[in-house]
Amino acid sequence: MFPYTPLVSRNAKKRQLPPAWNENNENTTPRPSKAPRIPYTPTNPIPPFSLLGTPSHTAQDSIPATPTPSTSRTPLAEKKNRPVYRNGYEITKPQTPSYPTYSLGGRRKAFTGGNCSRLEPLAPLDPAVWNQHAQDAGLLSAGQSLRGFQVEAANYVLGRAGDLCVIAPTGAGKSFVWTLPLLAQDRGISLVIVPYTSLGYQGVLRSYGGSMIKSTFLHGKNKHPAMLERLARDGGRQIVYICAEMLESPTMAPVLHSDSFKAQLSAIYIDEAHTAHESSTWRD
């Protein structure tokens, strides 16, 4: 066999080097940059001092003037939409609820049935009679007596003459104001609006009047329709504690529009009424 001999000799390709590189380490000119070089010259050079020795340009002249707005700004104290605070609370505009308050709507109906005869005004009672009623209900012990404002407020509620405001310190017995009138009436409902849920729970636990008066607290977790219907129809003496948000909700509309509930309503009370002035939500 004959060894393989190529017909054409192939020469190895020589690697191409960049033009700025030299195999003999000779100094070559660097490759010029494509970006043009522009010498820096200040736009506004400071002129030299004059020949008379007085400077023609001072350092104060080189400071640019402070820009001024084209329109004058109104001070914060003169703005109409500035925040207003009262007793540490910011007063904001009341938000319109997504539903009409105290209205039944299209599908809800008022609860019917029950006693629809309205409560009549009663004559005022003597303090001795009120003390006896309070002792029979367990509000007072033997030998105790009611305060003067408690007797006066109870007689005012019995007469159903108008609105009443009671101002008394903490622990003076303001809760007796919505309890005593029920003891003199054979039936009636005291609707007590509380600003905090803790006051509603506290009123039910204390159970003013014992077995003679039934206490109920209506809130978001205690609003079963059967209980609300029984509340509107049943007679007797009742104290109903409720928050304002629950009172305005559509859930309470069938109760408020019930003829039997309105007939048995003895009075409406607002507990801790000063919170209605300080708060910035529904109470505005």
C-alpha positions as semicolon CSV with decimal commas, in nm:
position;residue;x (nm);y (nm);z (nm)
1;M;0,000;0,000;0,000
2;F;0,121;0,350;-0,080
3;P;0,116;0,611;0,195
4;Y;-0,142;0,884;0,164
5;T;0,007;1,197;0,012
6;P;-0,208;1,510;-0,015
7;L;-0,223;1,661;-0,356
8;V;-0,214;2,020;-0,225
9;S;-0,016;2,129;0,082
10;R;-0,217;2,330;0,333
11;N;-0,043;2,613;0,513
12;A;-0,156;2,697;0,868
13;K;-0,344;3,025;0,901
14;K;-0,160;3,292;1,092
15;R;-0,355;3,457;1,370
16;Q;-0,443;3,813;1,290
17;L;-0,335;4,056;1,557
18;P;-0,486;4,397;1,626
19;P;-0,307;4,684;1,452
20;A;-0,206;4,844;1,783
21;W;-0,009;4,536;1,895
22;N;0,347;4,461;1,780
23;E;0,531;4,131;1,818
24;N;0,866;4,307;1,870
25;N;0,728;4,510;2,166
26;E;0,774;4,828;1,976
27;N;0,593;5,141;2,079
28;T;0,297;5,200;1,860
29;T;0,058;5,489;1,849
30;P;-0,260;5,428;2,048
31;R;-0,580;5,386;1,866
32;P;-0,761;5,719;1,851
33;S;-1,090;5,746;2,041
34;K;-1,402;5,802;1,838
35;A;-1,549;6,041;2,099
36;P;-1,439;6,399;2,031
37;R;-1,271;6,583;2,315
38;I;-1,420;6,922;2,389
39;P;-1,214;7,150;2,614
40;Y;-1,401;7,286;2,920
41;T;-1,448;7,658;2,925
42;P;-1,669;7,836;3,183
43;T;-1,971;8,003;3,033
44;N;-1,954;8,313;3,251
45;P;-1,590;8,373;3,354
46;I;-1,526;8,618;3,632
47;P;-1,375;8,933;3,484
48;P;-1,038;9,048;3,622
49;F;-0,990;9,337;3,853
50;S;-0,979;9,676;3,693
51;L;-0,657;9,869;3,661
52;L;-0,772;10,128;3,917
53;G;-0,766;9,871;4,198
54;T;-1,148;9,852;4,231
55;P;-1,297;9,512;4,150
56;S;-1,542;9,526;3,863
57;H;-1,712;9,199;3,970
58;T;-1,779;9,081;4,325
59;A;-1,861;8,736;4,465
60;Q;-2,213;8,852;4,550
61;D;-2,280;8,916;4,181
62;S;-2,193;8,555;4,090
63;I;-2,462;8,406;4,321
64;P;-2,782;8,350;4,123
65;A;-3,102;8,504;4,250
66;T;-3,351;8,290;4,441
67;P;-3,644;8,195;4,217
68;T;-3,983;8,323;4,326
69;P;-4,314;8,153;4,241
70;S;-4,533;8,321;3,988
71;T;-4,840;8,298;4,213
72;S;-4,857;8,384;4,581
73;R;-4,917;8,093;4,820
74;T;-5,203;8,099;5,069
75;P;-5,092;8,056;5,431
76;L;-5,202;7,734;5,602
77;A;-5,409;7,923;5,856
78;E;-5,626;8,070;5,577
79;K;-5,700;7,738;5,402
80;K;-6,058;7,620;5,417
81;N;-5,976;7,247;5,407
82;R;-5,721;7,250;5,688
83;P;-5,773;6,978;5,955
84;V;-5,970;7,082;6,261
85;Y;-5,925;6,910;6,597
86;R;-6,161;6,904;6,894
87;N;-6,064;6,743;7,226
88;G;-5,782;6,556;7,055
89;Y;-6,000;6,415;6,774
90;E;-5,984;6,526;6,412
91;I;-6,321;6,645;6,289
92;T;-6,397;6,503;5,946
93;K;-6,703;6,513;5,727
94;P;-6,953;6,236;5,808
95;Q;-6,952;5,957;5,553
96;T;-7,281;5,874;5,386
97;P;-7,374;5,509;5,452
98;S;-7,437;5,277;5,160
99;Y;-7,795;5,218;5,278
100;P;-8,070;5,455;5,396
101;T;-8,077;5,448;5,774
102;Y;-8,389;5,342;5,966
103;S;-8,564;5,234;5,643
104;L;-8,714;4,894;5,567
105;G;-8,608;4,877;5,205
106;G;-8,784;4,681;4,935
107;R;-8,796;4,328;5,079
108;R;-8,807;4,382;5,456
109;K;-9,133;4,411;5,645
110;A;-9,206;4,533;5,995
111;F;-9,287;4,277;6,263
112;T;-9,660;4,255;6,330
113;G;-9,862;4,135;6,629
114;G;-9,833;4,201;6,999
115;N;-9,988;4,470;7,215
116;C;-10,023;4,792;7,017
117;S;-10,180;5,007;7,290
118;R;-9,954;5,302;7,364
119;L;-9,822;5,390;7,708
120;E;-10,006;5,676;7,876
121;P;-9,842;5,948;8,087
122;L;-9,852;5,884;8,462
123;A;-9,863;6,119;8,757
124;P;-9,540;6,172;8,954
125;L;-9,480;5,950;9,257
126;D;-9,352;6,038;9,601
127;P;-8,992;5,951;9,696
128;A;-9,119;5,699;9,952
129;V;-9,307;5,511;9,679
130;W;-9,000;5,507;9,457
131;N;-8,788;5,375;9,742
132;Q;-9,034;5,094;9,798
133;H;-9,031;5,003;9,426
134;A;-8,650;5,001;9,425
135;Q;-8,633;4,779;9,734
136;D;-8,885;4,533;9,590
137;A;-8,676;4,505;9,270
138;G;-8,352;4,456;9,463
139;L;-8,201;4,787;9,356
140;L;-8,178;4,911;9,716
141;S;-8,121;4,738;10,044
142;A;-8,324;4,798;10,357
143;G;-8,260;5,144;10,496
144;Q;-8,125;5,289;10,168
145;S;-8,299;5,560;9,967
146;L;-8,277;5,701;9,616
147;R;-8,098;6,023;9,529
148;G;-8,291;6,336;9,446
149;F;-8,197;6,347;9,076
150;Q;-8,303;5,982;9,035
151;V;-8,653;6,049;9,168
152;E;-8,688;6,371;8,967
153;A;-8,573;6,205;8,643
154;A;-8,803;5,904;8,695
155;N;-9,108;6,128;8,744
156;Y;-9,014;6,329;8,435
157;V;-8,999;6,012;8,223
158;L;-9,334;5,895;8,358
159;G;-9,494;6,222;8,253
160;R;-9,355;6,182;7,898
161;A;-9,324;6,560;7,874
162;G;-9,010;6,591;7,662
163;D;-8,634;6,551;7,653
164;L;-8,416;6,537;7,962
165;C;-8,040;6,568;8,025
166;V;-7,890;6,421;8,342
167;I;-7,536;6,520;8,445
168;A;-7,395;6,320;8,735
169;P;-7,051;6,187;8,833
170;T;-6,939;5,830;8,778
171;G;-7,095;5,587;9,025
172;A;-7,384;5,819;9,116
173;G;-7,647;5,576;8,986
174;K;-7,739;5,712;8,643
175;S;-7,843;5,362;8,534
176;F;-8,144;5,385;8,768
177;V;-8,286;5,657;8,542
178;W;-8,390;5,402;8,276
179;T;-8,477;5,133;8,532
180;L;-8,709;5,311;8,777
181;P;-8,980;5,416;8,525
182;L;-9,030;5,052;8,425
183;L;-9,102;4,958;8,788
184;A;-9,393;5,203;8,798
185;Q;-9,531;5,082;8,462
186;D;-9,685;4,741;8,405
187;R;-9,497;4,713;8,074
188;G;-9,247;4,913;7,873
189;I;-8,915;4,911;7,684
190;S;-8,618;5,130;7,772
191;L;-8,395;5,161;7,465
192;V;-8,042;5,250;7,584
193;I;-7,787;5,355;7,318
194;V;-7,433;5,284;7,438
195;P;-7,113;5,411;7,269
196;Y;-6,905;5,105;7,365
197;T;-6,988;4,734;7,366
198;S;-6,840;4,700;7,714
199;L;-7,122;4,915;7,855
200;G;-7,380;4,691;7,691
201;Y;-7,229;4,375;7,838
202;Q;-7,198;4,547;8,174
203;G;-7,566;4,641;8,178
204;V;-7,679;4,286;8,101
205;L;-7,452;4,135;8,366
206;R;-7,576;4,372;8,636
207;S;-7,939;4,286;8,548
208;Y;-8,107;4,590;8,698
209;G;-8,445;4,496;8,841
210;G;-8,367;4,126;8,876
211;S;-8,643;3,896;8,753
212;M;-8,887;4,186;8,715
213;I;-8,699;4,340;8,420
214;K;-8,540;4,155;8,128
215;S;-8,213;4,293;7,984
216;T;-8,087;4,234;7,628
217;F;-7,782;4,361;7,442
218;L;-7,810;4,374;7,062
219;H;-7,483;4,375;6,868
220;G;-7,327;4,222;6,557
221;K;-7,309;3,871;6,706
222;N;-7,648;3,881;6,879
223;K;-7,905;3,976;6,615
224;H;-8,099;3,659;6,532
225;P;-8,426;3,743;6,351
226;A;-8,631;3,524;6,586
227;M;-8,496;3,711;6,888
228;L;-8,566;4,048;6,727
229;E;-8,922;3,947;6,645
230;R;-8,979;3,825;7,002
231;L;-8,836;4,152;7,130
232;A;-9,084;4,355;6,924
233;R;-9,391;4,144;7,006
234;D;-9,347;4,040;7,368
235;G;-9,473;4,265;7,643
236;G;-9,344;4,307;7,993
237;R;-9,058;4,522;8,117
238;Q;-8,742;4,522;7,903
239;I;-8,414;4,711;7,887
240;V;-8,256;4,692;7,541
241;Y;-7,891;4,798;7,510
242;I;-7,777;4,870;7,156
243;C;-7,489;5,042;6,973
244;A;-7,564;5,325;6,732
245;E;-7,423;5,133;6,434
246;M;-7,659;4,844;6,510
247;L;-7,950;5,083;6,557
248;E;-7,899;5,232;6,209
249;S;-7,844;4,897;6,035
250;P;-8,115;4,739;5,816
251;T;-8,136;4,451;6,066
252;M;-8,311;4,672;6,322
253;A;-8,550;4,833;6,074
254;P;-8,828;4,569;6,117
255;V;-8,815;4,626;6,494
256;L;-8,819;5,006;6,479
257;H;-9,112;5,007;6,235
258;S;-9,313;4,757;6,439
259;D;-9,631;4,907;6,584
260;S;-9,608;4,696;6,900
261;F;-9,247;4,805;6,964
262;K;-9,329;5,173;6,920
263;A;-9,632;5,138;7,147
264;Q;-9,428;4,978;7,427
265;L;-9,133;5,218;7,399
266;S;-9,104;5,396;7,734
267;A;-8,808;5,621;7,647
268;I;-8,482;5,636;7,450
269;Y;-8,163;5,695;7,649
270;I;-7,814;5,789;7,529
271;D;-7,553;5,665;7,776
272;E;-7,231;5,867;7,801
273;A;-7,382;6,139;7,583
274;H;-7,061;6,345;7,588
275;T;-6,907;6,094;7,343
276;A;-7,159;6,207;7,081
277;H;-6,984;6,546;7,078
278;E;-6,625;6,420;7,087
279;S;-6,637;6,140;6,831
280;S;-6,592;6,202;6,457
281;T;-6,786;5,918;6,292
282;W;-7,161;5,855;6,298
283;R;-7,213;6,086;6,597
284;D;-7,137;6,399;6,392
